[in-house]
PDB file of C-alpha atoms in Angstrom:
ATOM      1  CA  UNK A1125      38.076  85.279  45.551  1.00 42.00           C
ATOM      2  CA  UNK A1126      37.320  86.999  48.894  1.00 46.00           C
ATOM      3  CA  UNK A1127      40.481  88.043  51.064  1.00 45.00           C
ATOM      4  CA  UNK A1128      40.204  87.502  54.816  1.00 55.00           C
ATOM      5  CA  UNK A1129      42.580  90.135  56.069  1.00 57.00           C
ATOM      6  CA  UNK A1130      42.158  89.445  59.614  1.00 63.00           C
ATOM      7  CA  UNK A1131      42.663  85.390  58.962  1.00 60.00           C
ATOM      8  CA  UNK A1132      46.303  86.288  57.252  1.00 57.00           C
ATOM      9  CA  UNK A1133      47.381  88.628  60.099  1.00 54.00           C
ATOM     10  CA  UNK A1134      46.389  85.140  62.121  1.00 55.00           C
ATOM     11  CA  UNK A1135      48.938  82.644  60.110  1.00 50.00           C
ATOM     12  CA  UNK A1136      51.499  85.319  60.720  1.00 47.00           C
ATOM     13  CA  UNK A1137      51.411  86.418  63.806  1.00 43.00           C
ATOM     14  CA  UNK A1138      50.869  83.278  65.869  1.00 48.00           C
ATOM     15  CA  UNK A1139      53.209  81.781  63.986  1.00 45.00           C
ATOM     16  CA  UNK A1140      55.551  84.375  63.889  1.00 37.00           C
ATOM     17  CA  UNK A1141      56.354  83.902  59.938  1.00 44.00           C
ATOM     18  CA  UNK A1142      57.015  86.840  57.672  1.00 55.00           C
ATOM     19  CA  UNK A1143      55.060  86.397  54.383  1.00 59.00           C
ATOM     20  CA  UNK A1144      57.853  86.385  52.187  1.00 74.00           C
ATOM     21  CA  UNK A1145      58.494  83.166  54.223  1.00 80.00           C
ATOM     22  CA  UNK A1146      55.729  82.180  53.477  1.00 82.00           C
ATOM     23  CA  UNK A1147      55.783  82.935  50.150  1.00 88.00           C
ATOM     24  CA  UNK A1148      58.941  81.016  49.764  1.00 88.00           C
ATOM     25  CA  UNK A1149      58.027  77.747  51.412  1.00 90.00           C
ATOM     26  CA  UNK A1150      54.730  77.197  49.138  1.00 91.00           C
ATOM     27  CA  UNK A1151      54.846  79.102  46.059  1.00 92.00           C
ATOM     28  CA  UNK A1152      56.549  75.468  43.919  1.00 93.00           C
ATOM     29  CA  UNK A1153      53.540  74.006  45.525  1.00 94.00           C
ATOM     30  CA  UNK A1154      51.025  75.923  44.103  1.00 94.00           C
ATOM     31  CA  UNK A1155      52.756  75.375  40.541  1.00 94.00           C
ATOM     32  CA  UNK A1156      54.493  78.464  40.754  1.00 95.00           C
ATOM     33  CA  UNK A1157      57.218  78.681  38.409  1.00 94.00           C
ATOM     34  CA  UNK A1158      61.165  80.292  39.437  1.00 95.00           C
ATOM     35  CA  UNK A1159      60.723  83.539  36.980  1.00 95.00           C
ATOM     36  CA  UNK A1160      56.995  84.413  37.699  1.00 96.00           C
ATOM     37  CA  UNK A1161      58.232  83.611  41.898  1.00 95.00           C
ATOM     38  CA  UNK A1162      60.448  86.752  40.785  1.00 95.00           C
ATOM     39  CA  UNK A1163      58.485  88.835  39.778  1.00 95.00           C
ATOM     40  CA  UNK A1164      56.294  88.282  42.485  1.00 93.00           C
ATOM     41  CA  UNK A1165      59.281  89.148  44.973  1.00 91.00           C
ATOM     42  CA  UNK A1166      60.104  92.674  43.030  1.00 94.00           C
ATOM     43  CA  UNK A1167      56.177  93.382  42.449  1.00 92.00           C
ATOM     44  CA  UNK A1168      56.494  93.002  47.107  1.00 89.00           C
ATOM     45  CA  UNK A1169      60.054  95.276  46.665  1.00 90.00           C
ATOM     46  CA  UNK A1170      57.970  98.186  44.758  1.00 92.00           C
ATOM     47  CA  UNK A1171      55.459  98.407  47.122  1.00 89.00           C
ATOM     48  CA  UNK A1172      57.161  98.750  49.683  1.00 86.00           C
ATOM     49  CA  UNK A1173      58.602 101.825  48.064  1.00 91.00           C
ATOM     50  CA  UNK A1174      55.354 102.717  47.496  1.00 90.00           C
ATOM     51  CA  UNK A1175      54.931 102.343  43.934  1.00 93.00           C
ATOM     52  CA  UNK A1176      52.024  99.754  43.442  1.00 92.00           C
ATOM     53  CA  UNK A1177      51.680  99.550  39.796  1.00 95.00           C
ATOM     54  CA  UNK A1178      55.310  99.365  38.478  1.00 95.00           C
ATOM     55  CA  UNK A1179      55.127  98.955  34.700  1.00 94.00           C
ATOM     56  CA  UNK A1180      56.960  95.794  32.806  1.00 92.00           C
ATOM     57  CA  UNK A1181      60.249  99.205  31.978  1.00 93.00           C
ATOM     58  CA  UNK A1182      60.500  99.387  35.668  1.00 96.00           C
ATOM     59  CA  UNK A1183      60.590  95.784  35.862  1.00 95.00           C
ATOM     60  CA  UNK A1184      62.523  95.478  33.154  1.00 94.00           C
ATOM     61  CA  UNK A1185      65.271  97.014  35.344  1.00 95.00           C
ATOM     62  CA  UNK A1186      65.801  94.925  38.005  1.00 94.00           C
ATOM     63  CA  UNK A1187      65.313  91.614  36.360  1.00 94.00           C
ATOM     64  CA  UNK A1188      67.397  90.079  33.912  1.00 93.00           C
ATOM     65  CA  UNK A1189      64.378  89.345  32.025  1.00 93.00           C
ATOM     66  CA  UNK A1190      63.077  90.204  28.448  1.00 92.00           C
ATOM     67  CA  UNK A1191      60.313  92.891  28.142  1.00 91.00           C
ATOM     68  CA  UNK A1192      58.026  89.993  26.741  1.00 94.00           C
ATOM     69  CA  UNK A1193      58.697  87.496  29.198  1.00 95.00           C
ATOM     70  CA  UNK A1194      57.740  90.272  31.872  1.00 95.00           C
ATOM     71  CA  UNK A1195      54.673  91.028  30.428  1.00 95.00           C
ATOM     72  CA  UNK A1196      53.817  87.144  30.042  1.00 96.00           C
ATOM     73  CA  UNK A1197      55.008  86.238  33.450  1.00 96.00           C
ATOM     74  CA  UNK A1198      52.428  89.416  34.809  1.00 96.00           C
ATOM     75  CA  UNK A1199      49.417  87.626  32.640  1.00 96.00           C
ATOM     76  CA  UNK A1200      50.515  84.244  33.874  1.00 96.00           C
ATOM     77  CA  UNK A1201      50.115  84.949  36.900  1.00 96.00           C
ATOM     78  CA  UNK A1202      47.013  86.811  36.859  1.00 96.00           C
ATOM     79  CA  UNK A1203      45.336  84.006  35.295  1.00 96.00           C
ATOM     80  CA  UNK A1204      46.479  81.492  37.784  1.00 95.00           C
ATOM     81  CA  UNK A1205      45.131  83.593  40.078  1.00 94.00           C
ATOM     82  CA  UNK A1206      47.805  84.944  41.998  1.00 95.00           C
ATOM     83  CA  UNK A1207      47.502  88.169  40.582  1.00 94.00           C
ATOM     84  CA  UNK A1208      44.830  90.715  40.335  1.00 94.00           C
ATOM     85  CA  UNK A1209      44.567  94.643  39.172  1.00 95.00           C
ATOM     86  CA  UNK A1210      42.480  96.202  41.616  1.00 92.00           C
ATOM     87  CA  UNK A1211      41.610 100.519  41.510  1.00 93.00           C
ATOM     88  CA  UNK A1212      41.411 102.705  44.231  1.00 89.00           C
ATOM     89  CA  UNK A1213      41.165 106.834  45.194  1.00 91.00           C
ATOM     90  CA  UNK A1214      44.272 108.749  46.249  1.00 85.00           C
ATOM     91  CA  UNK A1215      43.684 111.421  48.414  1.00 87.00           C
ATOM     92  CA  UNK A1216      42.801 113.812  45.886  1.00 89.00           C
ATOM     93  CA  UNK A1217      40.157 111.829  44.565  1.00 91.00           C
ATOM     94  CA  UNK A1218      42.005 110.320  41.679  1.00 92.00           C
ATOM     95  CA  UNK A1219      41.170 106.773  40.656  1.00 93.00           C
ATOM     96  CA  UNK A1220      44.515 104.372  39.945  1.00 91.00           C
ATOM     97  CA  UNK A1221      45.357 100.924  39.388  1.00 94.00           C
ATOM     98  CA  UNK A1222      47.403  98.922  41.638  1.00 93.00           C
ATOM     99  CA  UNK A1223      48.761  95.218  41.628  1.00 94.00           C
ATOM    100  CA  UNK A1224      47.324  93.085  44.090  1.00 91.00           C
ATOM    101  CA  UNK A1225      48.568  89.532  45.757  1.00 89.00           C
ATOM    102  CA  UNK A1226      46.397  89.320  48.593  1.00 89.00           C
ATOM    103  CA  UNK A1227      44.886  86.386  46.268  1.00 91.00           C
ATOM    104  CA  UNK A1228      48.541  84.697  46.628  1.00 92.00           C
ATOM    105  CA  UNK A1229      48.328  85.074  50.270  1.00 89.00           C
ATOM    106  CA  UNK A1230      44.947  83.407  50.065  1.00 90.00           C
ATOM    107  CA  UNK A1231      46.126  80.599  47.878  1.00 92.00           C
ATOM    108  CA  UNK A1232      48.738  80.127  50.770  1.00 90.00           C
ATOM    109  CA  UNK A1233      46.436  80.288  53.869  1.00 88.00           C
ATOM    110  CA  UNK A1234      44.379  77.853  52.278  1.00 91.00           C
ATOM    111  CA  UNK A1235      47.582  75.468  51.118  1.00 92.00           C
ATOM    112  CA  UNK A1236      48.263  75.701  54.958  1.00 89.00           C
ATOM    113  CA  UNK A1237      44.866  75.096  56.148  1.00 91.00           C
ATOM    114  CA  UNK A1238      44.398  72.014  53.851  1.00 93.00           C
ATOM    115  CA  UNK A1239      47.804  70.477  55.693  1.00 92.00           C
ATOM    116  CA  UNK A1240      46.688  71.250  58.802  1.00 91.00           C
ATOM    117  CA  UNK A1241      43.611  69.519  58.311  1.00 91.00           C
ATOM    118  CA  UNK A1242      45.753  66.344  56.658  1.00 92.00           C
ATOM    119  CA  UNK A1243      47.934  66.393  59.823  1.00 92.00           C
ATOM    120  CA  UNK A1244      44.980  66.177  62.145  1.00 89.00           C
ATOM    121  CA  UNK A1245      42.880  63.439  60.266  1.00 88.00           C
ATOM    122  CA  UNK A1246      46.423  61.199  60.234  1.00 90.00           C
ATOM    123  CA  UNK A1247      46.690  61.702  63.815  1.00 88.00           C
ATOM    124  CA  UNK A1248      42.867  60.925  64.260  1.00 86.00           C
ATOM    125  CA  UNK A1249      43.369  57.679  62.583  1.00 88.00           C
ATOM    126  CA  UNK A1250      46.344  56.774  64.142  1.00 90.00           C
ATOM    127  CA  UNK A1251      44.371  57.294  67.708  1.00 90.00           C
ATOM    128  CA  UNK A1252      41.564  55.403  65.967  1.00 89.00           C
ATOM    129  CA  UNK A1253      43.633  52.311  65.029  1.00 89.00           C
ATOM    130  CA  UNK A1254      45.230  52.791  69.088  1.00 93.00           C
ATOM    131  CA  UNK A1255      41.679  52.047  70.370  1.00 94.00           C
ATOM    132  CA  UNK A1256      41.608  48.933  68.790  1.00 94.00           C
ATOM    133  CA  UNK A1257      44.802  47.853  69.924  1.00 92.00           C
ATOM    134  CA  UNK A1258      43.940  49.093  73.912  1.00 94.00           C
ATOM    135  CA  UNK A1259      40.776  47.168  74.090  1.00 95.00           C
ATOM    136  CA  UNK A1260      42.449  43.622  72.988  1.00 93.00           C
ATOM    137  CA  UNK A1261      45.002  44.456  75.417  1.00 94.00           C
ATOM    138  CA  UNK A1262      42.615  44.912  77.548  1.00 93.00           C
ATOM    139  CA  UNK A1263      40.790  42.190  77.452  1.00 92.00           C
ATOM    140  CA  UNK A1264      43.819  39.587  76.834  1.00 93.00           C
ATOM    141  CA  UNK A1265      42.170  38.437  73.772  1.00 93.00           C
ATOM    142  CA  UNK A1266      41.590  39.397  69.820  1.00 94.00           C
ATOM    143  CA  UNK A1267      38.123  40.939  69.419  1.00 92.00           C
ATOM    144  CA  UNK A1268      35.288  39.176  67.562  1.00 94.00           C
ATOM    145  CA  UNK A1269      33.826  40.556  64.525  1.00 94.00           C
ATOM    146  CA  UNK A1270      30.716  42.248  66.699  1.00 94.00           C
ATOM    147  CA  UNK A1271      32.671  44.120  68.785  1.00 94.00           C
ATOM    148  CA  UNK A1272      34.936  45.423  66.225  1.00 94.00           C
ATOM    149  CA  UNK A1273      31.884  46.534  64.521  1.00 95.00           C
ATOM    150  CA  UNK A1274      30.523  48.049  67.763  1.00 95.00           C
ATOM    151  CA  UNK A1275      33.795  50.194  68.602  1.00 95.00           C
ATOM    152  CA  UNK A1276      33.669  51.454  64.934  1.00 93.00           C
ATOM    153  CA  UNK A1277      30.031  52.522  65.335  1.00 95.00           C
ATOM    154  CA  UNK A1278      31.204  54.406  68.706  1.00 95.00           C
ATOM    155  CA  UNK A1279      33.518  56.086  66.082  1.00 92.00           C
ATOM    156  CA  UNK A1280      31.662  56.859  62.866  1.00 91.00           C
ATOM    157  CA  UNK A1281      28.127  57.169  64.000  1.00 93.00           C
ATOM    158  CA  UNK A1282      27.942  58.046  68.019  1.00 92.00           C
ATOM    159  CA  UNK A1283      31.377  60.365  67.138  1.00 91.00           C
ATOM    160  CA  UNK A1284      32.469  59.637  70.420  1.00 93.00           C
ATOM    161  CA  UNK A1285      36.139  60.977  70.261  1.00 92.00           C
ATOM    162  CA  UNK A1286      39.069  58.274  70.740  1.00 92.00           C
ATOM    163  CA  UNK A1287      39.679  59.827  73.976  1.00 92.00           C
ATOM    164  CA  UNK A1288      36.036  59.653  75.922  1.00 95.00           C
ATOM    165  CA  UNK A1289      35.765  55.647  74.633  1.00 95.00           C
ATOM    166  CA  UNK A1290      39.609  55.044  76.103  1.00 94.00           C
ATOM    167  CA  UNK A1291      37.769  57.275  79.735  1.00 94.00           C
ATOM    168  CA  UNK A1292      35.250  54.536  79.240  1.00 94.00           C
ATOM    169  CA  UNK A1293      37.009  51.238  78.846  1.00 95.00           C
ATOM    170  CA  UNK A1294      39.083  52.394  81.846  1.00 93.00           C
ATOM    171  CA  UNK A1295      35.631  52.877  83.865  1.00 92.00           C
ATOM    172  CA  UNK A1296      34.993  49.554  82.844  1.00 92.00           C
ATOM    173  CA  UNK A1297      38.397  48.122  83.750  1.00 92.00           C
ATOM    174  CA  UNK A1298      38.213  50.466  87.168  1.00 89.00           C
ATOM    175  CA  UNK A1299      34.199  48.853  88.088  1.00 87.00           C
ATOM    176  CA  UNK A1300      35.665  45.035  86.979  1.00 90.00           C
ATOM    177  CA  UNK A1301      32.716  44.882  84.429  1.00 90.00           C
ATOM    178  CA  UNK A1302      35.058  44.606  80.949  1.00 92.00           C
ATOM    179  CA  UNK A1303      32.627  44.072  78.295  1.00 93.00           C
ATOM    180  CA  UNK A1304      31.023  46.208  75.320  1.00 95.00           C
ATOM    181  CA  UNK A1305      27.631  46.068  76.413  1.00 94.00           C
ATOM    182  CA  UNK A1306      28.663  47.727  79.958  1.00 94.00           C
ATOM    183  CA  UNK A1307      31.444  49.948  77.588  1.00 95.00           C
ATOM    184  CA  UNK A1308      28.568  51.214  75.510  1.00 95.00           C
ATOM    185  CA  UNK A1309      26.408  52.089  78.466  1.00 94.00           C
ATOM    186  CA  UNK A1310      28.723  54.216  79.702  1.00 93.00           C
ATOM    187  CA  UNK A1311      29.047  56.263  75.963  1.00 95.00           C
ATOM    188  CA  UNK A1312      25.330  56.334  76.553  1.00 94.00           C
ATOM    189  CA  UNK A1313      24.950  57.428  79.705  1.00 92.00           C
ATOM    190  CA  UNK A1314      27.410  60.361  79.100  1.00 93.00           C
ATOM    191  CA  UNK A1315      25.771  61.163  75.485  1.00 93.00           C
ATOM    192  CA  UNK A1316      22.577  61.540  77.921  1.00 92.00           C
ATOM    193  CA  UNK A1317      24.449  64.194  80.087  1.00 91.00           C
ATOM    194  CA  UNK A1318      26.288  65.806  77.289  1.00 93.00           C
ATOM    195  CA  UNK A1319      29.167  64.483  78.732  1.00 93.00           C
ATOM    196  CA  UNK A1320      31.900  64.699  75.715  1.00 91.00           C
ATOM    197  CA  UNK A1321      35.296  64.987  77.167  1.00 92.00           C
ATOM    198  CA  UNK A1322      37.672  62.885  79.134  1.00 91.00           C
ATOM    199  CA  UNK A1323      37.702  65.486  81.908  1.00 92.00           C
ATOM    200  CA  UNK A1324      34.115  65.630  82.521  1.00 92.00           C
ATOM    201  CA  UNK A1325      33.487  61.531  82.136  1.00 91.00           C
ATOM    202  CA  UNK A1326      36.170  61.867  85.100  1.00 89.00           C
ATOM    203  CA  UNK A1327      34.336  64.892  87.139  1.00 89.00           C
ATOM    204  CA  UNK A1328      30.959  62.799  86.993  1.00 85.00           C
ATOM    205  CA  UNK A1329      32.560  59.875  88.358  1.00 81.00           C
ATOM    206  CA  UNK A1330      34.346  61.561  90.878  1.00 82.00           C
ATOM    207  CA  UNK A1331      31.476  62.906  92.203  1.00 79.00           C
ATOM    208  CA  UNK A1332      29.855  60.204  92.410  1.00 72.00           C
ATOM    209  CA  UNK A1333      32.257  58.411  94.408  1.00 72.00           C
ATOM    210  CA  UNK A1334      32.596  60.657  96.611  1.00 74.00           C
ATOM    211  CA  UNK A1335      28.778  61.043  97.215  1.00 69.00           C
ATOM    212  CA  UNK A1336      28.881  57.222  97.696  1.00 63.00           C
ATOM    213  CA  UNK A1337      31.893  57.576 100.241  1.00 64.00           C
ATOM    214  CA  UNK A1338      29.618  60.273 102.124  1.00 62.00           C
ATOM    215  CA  UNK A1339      26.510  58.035 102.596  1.00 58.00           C
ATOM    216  CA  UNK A1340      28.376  54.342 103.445  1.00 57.00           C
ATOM    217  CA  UNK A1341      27.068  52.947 106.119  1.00 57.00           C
ATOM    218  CA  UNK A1342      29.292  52.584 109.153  1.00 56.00           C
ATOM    219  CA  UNK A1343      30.915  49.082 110.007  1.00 53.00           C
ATOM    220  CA  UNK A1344      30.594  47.156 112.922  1.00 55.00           C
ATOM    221  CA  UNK A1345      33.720  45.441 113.270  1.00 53.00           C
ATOM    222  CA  UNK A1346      37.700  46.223 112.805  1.00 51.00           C
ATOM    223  CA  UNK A1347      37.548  43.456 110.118  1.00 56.00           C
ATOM    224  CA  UNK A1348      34.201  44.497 108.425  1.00 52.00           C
ATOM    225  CA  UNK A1349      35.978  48.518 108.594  1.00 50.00           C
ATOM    226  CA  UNK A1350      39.207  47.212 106.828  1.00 47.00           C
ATOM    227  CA  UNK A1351      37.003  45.655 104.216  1.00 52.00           C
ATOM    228  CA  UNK A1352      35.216  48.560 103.669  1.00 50.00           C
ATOM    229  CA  UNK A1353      37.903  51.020 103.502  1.00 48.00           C
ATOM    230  CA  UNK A1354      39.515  49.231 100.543  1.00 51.00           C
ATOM    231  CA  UNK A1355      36.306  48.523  98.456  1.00 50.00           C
ATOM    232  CA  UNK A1356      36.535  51.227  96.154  1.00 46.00           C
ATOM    233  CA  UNK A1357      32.525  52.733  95.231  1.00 49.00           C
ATOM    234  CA  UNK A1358      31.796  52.370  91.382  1.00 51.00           C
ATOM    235  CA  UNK A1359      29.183  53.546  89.176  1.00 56.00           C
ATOM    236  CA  UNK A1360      26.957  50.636  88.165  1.00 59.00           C
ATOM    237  CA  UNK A1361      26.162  51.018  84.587  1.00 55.00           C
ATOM    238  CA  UNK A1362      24.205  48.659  83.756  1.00 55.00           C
ATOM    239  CA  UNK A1363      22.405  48.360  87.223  1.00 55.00           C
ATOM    240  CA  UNK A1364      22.101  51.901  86.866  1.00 49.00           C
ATOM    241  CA  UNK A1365      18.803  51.751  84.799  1.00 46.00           C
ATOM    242  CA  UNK A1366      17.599  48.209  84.729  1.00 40.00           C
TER     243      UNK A1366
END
């Protein structure tokens, strides 16, 4: 199993967790049972001390544990892979064993990762099933069959994020033009510019209103300027292209 060093000092110091911590909050998880957890704990307490191949006597001491169970707890948890022997050179050139349980901490990090990735695909769904709701709320009326099929393709196949369709329906709603055919113009338009957040859907529109706002023509009557000044300059589209 390869050990990412760098990825553990990560986990720990973003999160500001001590790896006994850690250790504690996932090793039942991971099918880790109370006496081998123990002698995980006293295998971290010897090196620390700076012995890092304590022997199942010196274990023996501090645990209230037969010599056999030791020994079997040790092999247990080397072949669950928690546990590894790995050598190395002192400085006199002398090669020696040593415990190892970086592959715990690996086990953990990737325990961790796996929820983290569980959190974030609930949340995506629950924005999912949101975008559903917004666009029948929108339009004051259940959505037929086609255009639930439609929104899921903007989903599954475009992989428009939840957030750049809801920056689209609101275009929509904003230009008066609620439908799914002008909806999915807009996703196209902005696939076309590589447009894939909410905040640059937002800058392009901006900018075009106020490059409309630059060029209007100028009114010839109080009435006609009072008109003008509250019609609002939206992007066409549909008109756009066609």
């Amino acid at each position: 199993m390869s050990i990412n060093n760098s990825r553990l000092r990560v986990w720990t110091e973003q999160r500001m967790i001590q790896i006994p911590q850690l250790f504690f909050q996932f090793y039942k998880e991971l099918n880790m049972k109370d006496e081998e957890a123990l002698i995980v704990f006293h295998l971290l307490a010897f090196h620390i001390e700076g012995n890092d191949f304590p022997t199942p006597d010196d274990l023996m001491n501090r645990i209230t544990m037969p010599d056999n169970d030791i020994t079997s707890g040790l092999q247990r948890l080397m072949q669950k892979g928690f546990l590894e022997i790995t050598r190395d050179v002192d400085a006199n050139g002398k090669l020696y064993e040593k415990y190892s349980i970086f592959p715990l901490w690996e086990r953990i990090m990737q325990l961790m990762e796996m929820k983290e990735q569980q959190k974030s695909a609930t949340a995506l769904r629950h924005e999912e099933g949101e975008i559903f709701r917004l666009f029948e709320e929108e339009m004051g009326r259940l959505l037929s069959p086609l255009e639930l099929e439609k929104i899921g393709s903007w989903l599954d196949e475009d992989k428009h994020s939840p957030a750049l369709i809801k920056e689209a329906l609101k275009e929509a709603v904003f230009a008066g033009k609620l439908s799914i055919r002008y909806i999915d113009r807009i996703l196209l338009e902005w696939k076309k510019k590589n447009i894939t957040t909410p905040q640059a859907a937002q800058k392009q529109s901006e900018q075009f209103r106020e490059k409309q706002t630059i060029h209007r023509p100028p009114v010839r009557s109080p009435q006609q300027e009072i008109q003008s000044t509250n019609k609002v300059p939206f992007y066409n589209w549909l008109e756009e292209r066609e």
